[in-house]
PDB file of C-alpha atoms in Angstrom:
ATOM      1  CA  UNK A   1      46.126  37.467 -81.665  1.00 41.00           C
ATOM      2  CA  UNK A   2      46.038  39.003 -78.185  1.00 52.00           C
ATOM      3  CA  UNK A   3      45.250  42.404 -79.649  1.00 60.00           C
ATOM      4  CA  UNK A   4      42.665  41.198 -82.186  1.00 63.00           C
ATOM      5  CA  UNK A   5      39.589  42.529 -80.453  1.00 63.00           C
ATOM      6  CA  UNK A   6      37.340  41.094 -83.175  1.00 87.00           C
ATOM      7  CA  UNK A   7      38.447  37.573 -82.314  1.00 88.00           C
ATOM      8  CA  UNK A   8      38.100  38.281 -78.583  1.00 88.00           C
ATOM      9  CA  UNK A   9      34.605  39.673 -79.126  1.00 88.00           C
ATOM     10  CA  UNK A  10      33.655  36.623 -81.194  1.00 90.00           C
ATOM     11  CA  UNK A  11      34.936  34.144 -78.614  1.00 89.00           C
ATOM     12  CA  UNK A  12      33.104  36.040 -75.858  1.00 88.00           C
ATOM     13  CA  UNK A  13      29.794  35.637 -77.688  1.00 88.00           C
ATOM     14  CA  UNK A  14      30.210  32.404 -79.712  1.00 90.00           C
ATOM     15  CA  UNK A  15      27.013  30.404 -79.575  1.00 92.00           C
ATOM     16  CA  UNK A  16      25.616  27.359 -81.351  1.00 95.00           C
ATOM     17  CA  UNK A  17      22.154  27.689 -82.872  1.00 95.00           C
ATOM     18  CA  UNK A  18      19.824  24.676 -82.629  1.00 94.00           C
ATOM     19  CA  UNK A  19      19.613  22.866 -85.963  1.00 96.00           C
ATOM     20  CA  UNK A  20      15.802  23.037 -85.950  1.00 95.00           C
ATOM     21  CA  UNK A  21      16.106  26.859 -85.943  1.00 96.00           C
ATOM     22  CA  UNK A  22      18.130  26.863 -89.180  1.00 97.00           C
ATOM     23  CA  UNK A  23      16.944  27.719 -92.663  1.00 96.00           C
ATOM     24  CA  UNK A  24      18.242  28.611 -96.111  1.00 97.00           C
ATOM     25  CA  UNK A  25      20.497  29.949 -97.344  1.00 97.00           C
ATOM     26  CA  UNK A  26      23.413  27.675 -96.631  1.00 97.00           C
ATOM     27  CA  UNK A  27      26.963  28.047 -97.854  1.00 97.00           C
ATOM     28  CA  UNK A  28      27.755  27.620-101.549  1.00 97.00           C
ATOM     29  CA  UNK A  29      30.278  25.068-102.757  1.00 97.00           C
ATOM     30  CA  UNK A  30      32.957  27.778-102.928  1.00 98.00           C
ATOM     31  CA  UNK A  31      32.159  28.880 -99.358  1.00 97.00           C
ATOM     32  CA  UNK A  32      32.173  25.272 -98.169  1.00 98.00           C
ATOM     33  CA  UNK A  33      35.616  24.784 -99.676  1.00 98.00           C
ATOM     34  CA  UNK A  34      36.831  27.877 -97.793  1.00 98.00           C
ATOM     35  CA  UNK A  35      35.181  26.668 -94.570  1.00 98.00           C
ATOM     36  CA  UNK A  36      36.753  23.212 -94.906  1.00 98.00           C
ATOM     37  CA  UNK A  37      40.153  24.742 -95.717  1.00 98.00           C
ATOM     38  CA  UNK A  38      39.994  26.700 -92.456  1.00 97.00           C
ATOM     39  CA  UNK A  39      38.668  23.707 -90.526  1.00 97.00           C
ATOM     40  CA  UNK A  40      41.720  21.537 -91.205  1.00 97.00           C
ATOM     41  CA  UNK A  41      44.052  24.081 -89.559  1.00 96.00           C
ATOM     42  CA  UNK A  42      44.046  22.258 -86.224  1.00 95.00           C
ATOM     43  CA  UNK A  43      46.611  20.622 -83.967  1.00 88.00           C
ATOM     44  CA  UNK A  44      47.508  17.353 -85.686  1.00 89.00           C
ATOM     45  CA  UNK A  45      50.464  15.558 -84.109  1.00 91.00           C
ATOM     46  CA  UNK A  46      52.440  13.846 -86.861  1.00 90.00           C
ATOM     47  CA  UNK A  47      50.480  15.602 -89.640  1.00 93.00           C
ATOM     48  CA  UNK A  48      48.435  12.443 -90.248  1.00 89.00           C
ATOM     49  CA  UNK A  49      44.988  14.094 -90.654  1.00 92.00           C
ATOM     50  CA  UNK A  50      43.139  11.442 -88.603  1.00 94.00           C
ATOM     51  CA  UNK A  51      39.745  12.640 -89.845  1.00 97.00           C
ATOM     52  CA  UNK A  52      37.846  13.232 -93.043  1.00 98.00           C
ATOM     53  CA  UNK A  53      34.636  14.957 -94.121  1.00 98.00           C
ATOM     54  CA  UNK A  54      31.359  13.874 -95.689  1.00 98.00           C
ATOM     55  CA  UNK A  55      29.297  16.837 -96.942  1.00 98.00           C
ATOM     56  CA  UNK A  56      25.546  16.155 -97.080  1.00 98.00           C
ATOM     57  CA  UNK A  57      23.442  18.600 -99.101  1.00 95.00           C
ATOM     58  CA  UNK A  58      20.571  18.863-101.543  1.00 95.00           C
ATOM     59  CA  UNK A  59      17.939  16.154-101.960  1.00 96.00           C
ATOM     60  CA  UNK A  60      20.303  13.512-100.603  1.00 96.00           C
ATOM     61  CA  UNK A  61      19.573  14.851 -97.097  1.00 97.00           C
ATOM     62  CA  UNK A  62      15.878  13.931 -97.442  1.00 97.00           C
ATOM     63  CA  UNK A  63      16.753  10.445 -98.735  1.00 97.00           C
ATOM     64  CA  UNK A  64      19.013   9.885 -95.726  1.00 97.00           C
ATOM     65  CA  UNK A  65      16.267  11.136 -93.406  1.00 97.00           C
ATOM     66  CA  UNK A  66      13.770   8.638 -94.842  1.00 97.00           C
ATOM     67  CA  UNK A  67      16.283   5.809 -94.414  1.00 97.00           C
ATOM     68  CA  UNK A  68      17.021   6.858 -90.825  1.00 97.00           C
ATOM     69  CA  UNK A  69      13.294   7.004 -90.134  1.00 97.00           C
ATOM     70  CA  UNK A  70      12.913   3.435 -91.443  1.00 97.00           C
ATOM     71  CA  UNK A  71      15.732   2.311 -89.131  1.00 97.00           C
ATOM     72  CA  UNK A  72      14.181   4.112 -86.161  1.00 97.00           C
ATOM     73  CA  UNK A  73      10.770   2.554 -86.866  1.00 97.00           C
ATOM     74  CA  UNK A  74      12.352  -0.886 -87.053  1.00 97.00           C
ATOM     75  CA  UNK A  75      13.805  -0.317 -83.570  1.00 95.00           C
ATOM     76  CA  UNK A  76      10.620   1.226 -82.219  1.00 96.00           C
ATOM     77  CA  UNK A  77       7.453   0.720 -84.310  1.00 95.00           C
ATOM     78  CA  UNK A  78       5.507   2.774 -81.751  1.00 96.00           C
ATOM     79  CA  UNK A  79       7.213   6.100 -82.546  1.00 95.00           C
ATOM     80  CA  UNK A  80       4.913   9.078 -82.047  1.00 96.00           C
ATOM     81  CA  UNK A  81       4.000  11.266 -85.012  1.00 96.00           C
ATOM     82  CA  UNK A  82       6.228  13.963 -83.525  1.00 96.00           C
ATOM     83  CA  UNK A  83       9.227  11.599 -83.355  1.00 96.00           C
ATOM     84  CA  UNK A  84       8.546  10.365 -86.895  1.00 97.00           C
ATOM     85  CA  UNK A  85       8.862  13.973 -88.018  1.00 96.00           C
ATOM     86  CA  UNK A  86      12.044  14.425 -85.987  1.00 96.00           C
ATOM     87  CA  UNK A  87      13.667  11.313 -87.472  1.00 96.00           C
ATOM     88  CA  UNK A  88      12.645  12.248 -91.014  1.00 96.00           C
ATOM     89  CA  UNK A  89      14.151  15.735 -90.636  1.00 96.00           C
ATOM     90  CA  UNK A  90      17.513  14.760 -89.092  1.00 96.00           C
ATOM     91  CA  UNK A  91      19.468  15.928 -92.147  1.00 97.00           C
ATOM     92  CA  UNK A  92      17.062  18.525 -93.554  1.00 97.00           C
ATOM     93  CA  UNK A  93      16.972  20.890 -90.584  1.00 96.00           C
ATOM     94  CA  UNK A  94      20.011  22.734 -91.958  1.00 97.00           C
ATOM     95  CA  UNK A  95      20.882  23.415 -95.602  1.00 98.00           C
ATOM     96  CA  UNK A  96      24.253  21.667 -95.185  1.00 98.00           C
ATOM     97  CA  UNK A  97      25.454  18.982 -92.785  1.00 98.00           C
ATOM     98  CA  UNK A  98      29.118  18.023 -92.622  1.00 98.00           C
ATOM     99  CA  UNK A  99      30.066  14.714 -91.073  1.00 98.00           C
ATOM    100  CA  UNK A 100      33.437  14.821 -89.347  1.00 98.00           C
ATOM    101  CA  UNK A 101      34.625  11.239 -89.449  1.00 98.00           C
ATOM    102  CA  UNK A 102      37.432  10.152 -87.129  1.00 96.00           C
ATOM    103  CA  UNK A 103      39.862   7.779 -88.804  1.00 94.00           C
ATOM    104  CA  UNK A 104      41.917   7.448 -85.608  1.00 87.00           C
ATOM    105  CA  UNK A 105      43.648   4.165 -85.026  1.00 88.00           C
ATOM    106  CA  UNK A 106      46.809   2.532 -83.751  1.00 83.00           C
ATOM    107  CA  UNK A 107      49.944   4.406 -84.769  1.00 92.00           C
ATOM    108  CA  UNK A 108      53.578   3.743 -83.968  1.00 89.00           C
ATOM    109  CA  UNK A 109      54.077   7.290 -82.666  1.00 92.00           C
ATOM    110  CA  UNK A 110      50.756   9.129 -82.260  1.00 91.00           C
ATOM    111  CA  UNK A 111      48.427   8.041 -79.418  1.00 91.00           C
ATOM    112  CA  UNK A 112      44.883   7.372 -80.591  1.00 90.00           C
ATOM    113  CA  UNK A 113      43.584   9.798 -77.944  1.00 93.00           C
ATOM    114  CA  UNK A 114      45.514  12.658 -79.606  1.00 93.00           C
ATOM    115  CA  UNK A 115      44.031  11.680 -82.965  1.00 91.00           C
ATOM    116  CA  UNK A 116      40.524  11.785 -81.491  1.00 94.00           C
ATOM    117  CA  UNK A 117      41.131  15.205 -79.960  1.00 95.00           C
ATOM    118  CA  UNK A 118      42.304  16.455 -83.352  1.00 95.00           C
ATOM    119  CA  UNK A 119      38.944  15.406 -84.819  1.00 97.00           C
ATOM    120  CA  UNK A 120      37.199  17.334 -82.038  1.00 97.00           C
ATOM    121  CA  UNK A 121      39.306  20.385 -82.866  1.00 97.00           C
ATOM    122  CA  UNK A 122      38.217  20.074 -86.514  1.00 98.00           C
ATOM    123  CA  UNK A 123      34.579  20.123 -85.372  1.00 98.00           C
ATOM    124  CA  UNK A 124      35.080  23.335 -83.414  1.00 97.00           C
ATOM    125  CA  UNK A 125      37.015  24.917 -86.281  1.00 97.00           C
ATOM    126  CA  UNK A 126      34.125  24.065 -88.621  1.00 97.00           C
ATOM    127  CA  UNK A 127      31.706  25.873 -86.309  1.00 97.00           C
ATOM    128  CA  UNK A 128      33.921  28.937 -86.154  1.00 96.00           C
ATOM    129  CA  UNK A 129      34.705  28.937 -89.896  1.00 96.00           C
ATOM    130  CA  UNK A 130      30.995  28.743 -90.716  1.00 97.00           C
ATOM    131  CA  UNK A 131      30.328  31.639 -88.334  1.00 95.00           C
ATOM    132  CA  UNK A 132      33.143  33.628 -89.937  1.00 94.00           C
ATOM    133  CA  UNK A 133      31.339  33.253 -93.268  1.00 95.00           C
ATOM    134  CA  UNK A 134      28.111  34.634 -91.761  1.00 94.00           C
ATOM    135  CA  UNK A 135      26.325  31.322 -91.083  1.00 97.00           C
ATOM    136  CA  UNK A 136      25.077  29.744 -87.881  1.00 97.00           C
ATOM    137  CA  UNK A 137      26.170  26.254 -86.910  1.00 97.00           C
ATOM    138  CA  UNK A 138      25.649  23.398 -84.470  1.00 98.00           C
ATOM    139  CA  UNK A 139      27.710  20.305 -83.595  1.00 98.00           C
ATOM    140  CA  UNK A 140      25.521  17.224 -83.068  1.00 97.00           C
ATOM    141  CA  UNK A 141      26.010  13.470 -82.944  1.00 95.00           C
ATOM    142  CA  UNK A 142      22.637  11.771 -82.269  1.00 94.00           C
ATOM    143  CA  UNK A 143      21.860   8.038 -82.194  1.00 97.00           C
ATOM    144  CA  UNK A 144      22.935   7.188 -85.743  1.00 97.00           C
ATOM    145  CA  UNK A 145      26.478   8.381 -85.038  1.00 97.00           C
ATOM    146  CA  UNK A 146      26.819   5.383 -82.730  1.00 97.00           C
ATOM    147  CA  UNK A 147      24.776   2.843 -84.694  1.00 97.00           C
ATOM    148  CA  UNK A 148      27.091   0.926 -87.020  1.00 96.00           C
ATOM    149  CA  UNK A 149      24.074  -0.250 -89.045  1.00 96.00           C
ATOM    150  CA  UNK A 150      23.538   3.393 -90.068  1.00 97.00           C
ATOM    151  CA  UNK A 151      27.168   3.990 -91.005  1.00 98.00           C
ATOM    152  CA  UNK A 152      27.044   2.671 -94.603  1.00 97.00           C
ATOM    153  CA  UNK A 153      24.086   4.974 -95.295  1.00 97.00           C
ATOM    154  CA  UNK A 154      26.164   7.910 -94.070  1.00 98.00           C
ATOM    155  CA  UNK A 155      29.376   7.039 -95.924  1.00 97.00           C
ATOM    156  CA  UNK A 156      31.200   5.888 -92.786  1.00 98.00           C
ATOM    157  CA  UNK A 157      33.627   3.015 -93.309  1.00 97.00           C
ATOM    158  CA  UNK A 158      34.243   0.099 -90.929  1.00 96.00           C
ATOM    159  CA  UNK A 159      36.538   1.127 -88.073  1.00 94.00           C
ATOM    160  CA  UNK A 160      35.689   4.827 -88.405  1.00 97.00           C
ATOM    161  CA  UNK A 161      33.755   6.849 -85.839  1.00 97.00           C
ATOM    162  CA  UNK A 162      31.687   9.997 -86.017  1.00 98.00           C
ATOM    163  CA  UNK A 163      33.234  12.971 -84.242  1.00 98.00           C
ATOM    164  CA  UNK A 164      30.182  15.043 -85.091  1.00 98.00           C
ATOM    165  CA  UNK A 165      27.676  16.224 -87.635  1.00 98.00           C
ATOM    166  CA  UNK A 166      28.112  19.966 -88.139  1.00 98.00           C
ATOM    167  CA  UNK A 167      24.857  21.635 -89.225  1.00 98.00           C
ATOM    168  CA  UNK A 168      25.323  24.921 -91.095  1.00 98.00           C
ATOM    169  CA  UNK A 169      22.748  27.425 -92.311  1.00 97.00           C
ATOM    170  CA  UNK A 170      21.035  30.703 -91.592  1.00 97.00           C
ATOM    171  CA  UNK A 171      18.457  31.603 -88.958  1.00 95.00           C
ATOM    172  CA  UNK A 172      15.657  34.045 -88.351  1.00 95.00           C
ATOM    173  CA  UNK A 173      15.658  33.327 -84.604  1.00 94.00           C
ATOM    174  CA  UNK A 174      17.432  35.589 -82.111  1.00 90.00           C
ATOM    175  CA  UNK A 175      20.678  34.060 -80.903  1.00 89.00           C
ATOM    176  CA  UNK A 176      20.414  33.854 -77.131  1.00 88.00           C
ATOM    177  CA  UNK A 177      23.020  33.124 -74.496  1.00 89.00           C
ATOM    178  CA  UNK A 178      22.970  30.039 -72.309  1.00 89.00           C
ATOM    179  CA  UNK A 179      24.498  29.480 -68.881  1.00 91.00           C
ATOM    180  CA  UNK A 180      28.260  28.849 -68.868  1.00 92.00           C
ATOM    181  CA  UNK A 181      30.280  27.195 -66.103  1.00 93.00           C
ATOM    182  CA  UNK A 182      31.697  29.408 -63.382  1.00 93.00           C
ATOM    183  CA  UNK A 183      35.504  29.375 -63.531  1.00 94.00           C
ATOM    184  CA  UNK A 184      35.624  28.462 -59.845  1.00 92.00           C
ATOM    185  CA  UNK A 185      33.873  25.196 -60.714  1.00 95.00           C
ATOM    186  CA  UNK A 186      36.213  24.158 -63.530  1.00 95.00           C
ATOM    187  CA  UNK A 187      39.637  25.728 -62.871  1.00 94.00           C
ATOM    188  CA  UNK A 188      42.427  24.480 -60.596  1.00 92.00           C
ATOM    189  CA  UNK A 189      45.287  26.937 -60.190  1.00 91.00           C
ATOM    190  CA  UNK A 190      48.759  25.461 -59.732  1.00 93.00           C
ATOM    191  CA  UNK A 191      51.763  27.651 -58.903  1.00 93.00           C
ATOM    192  CA  UNK A 192      52.274  31.255 -57.879  1.00 90.00           C
ATOM    193  CA  UNK A 193      50.238  34.147 -59.154  1.00 86.00           C
ATOM    194  CA  UNK A 194      52.030  36.159 -61.821  1.00 76.00           C
TER     195      UNK A 194
END
């Protein structure tokens, strides 16, 4: 891998695209199966696959958006017209949204924290696999990921948690860089220089 300049170039420029900047086309079913096959190739202590996927596409995305809007209005009947539009479009901004659902729980051998990190690794692999197929992507959670009243609507079972909603599509917007942390701010060196 060290000599694979294509991978190095990709990692040096990898960038999420905001979901509201996405458009059609999205990946086909065959492409989604390839993307998901790549996504599951993550560290997974004990080979227990402590995550699963829910793929949202087609008209079902609009139905979910209307239901989420109704929930949001129940919480806050004074939502602005702009926020009503935002809530309604939560699942229609991208052609495909994949829910990564963490099924982490107590295990005799595998700490729950490691199971949760495996779900995070799946999210990142989904982003990269979508990019490898020529699509843009974004990893979001948003309020309904943490609202258990919304979970049945989204196919999330009791005891499960949302690791992320991965939005996948195309874009006509230029992909711009954003500031990244300086290594001096996030790296602690331990041991002698080699």
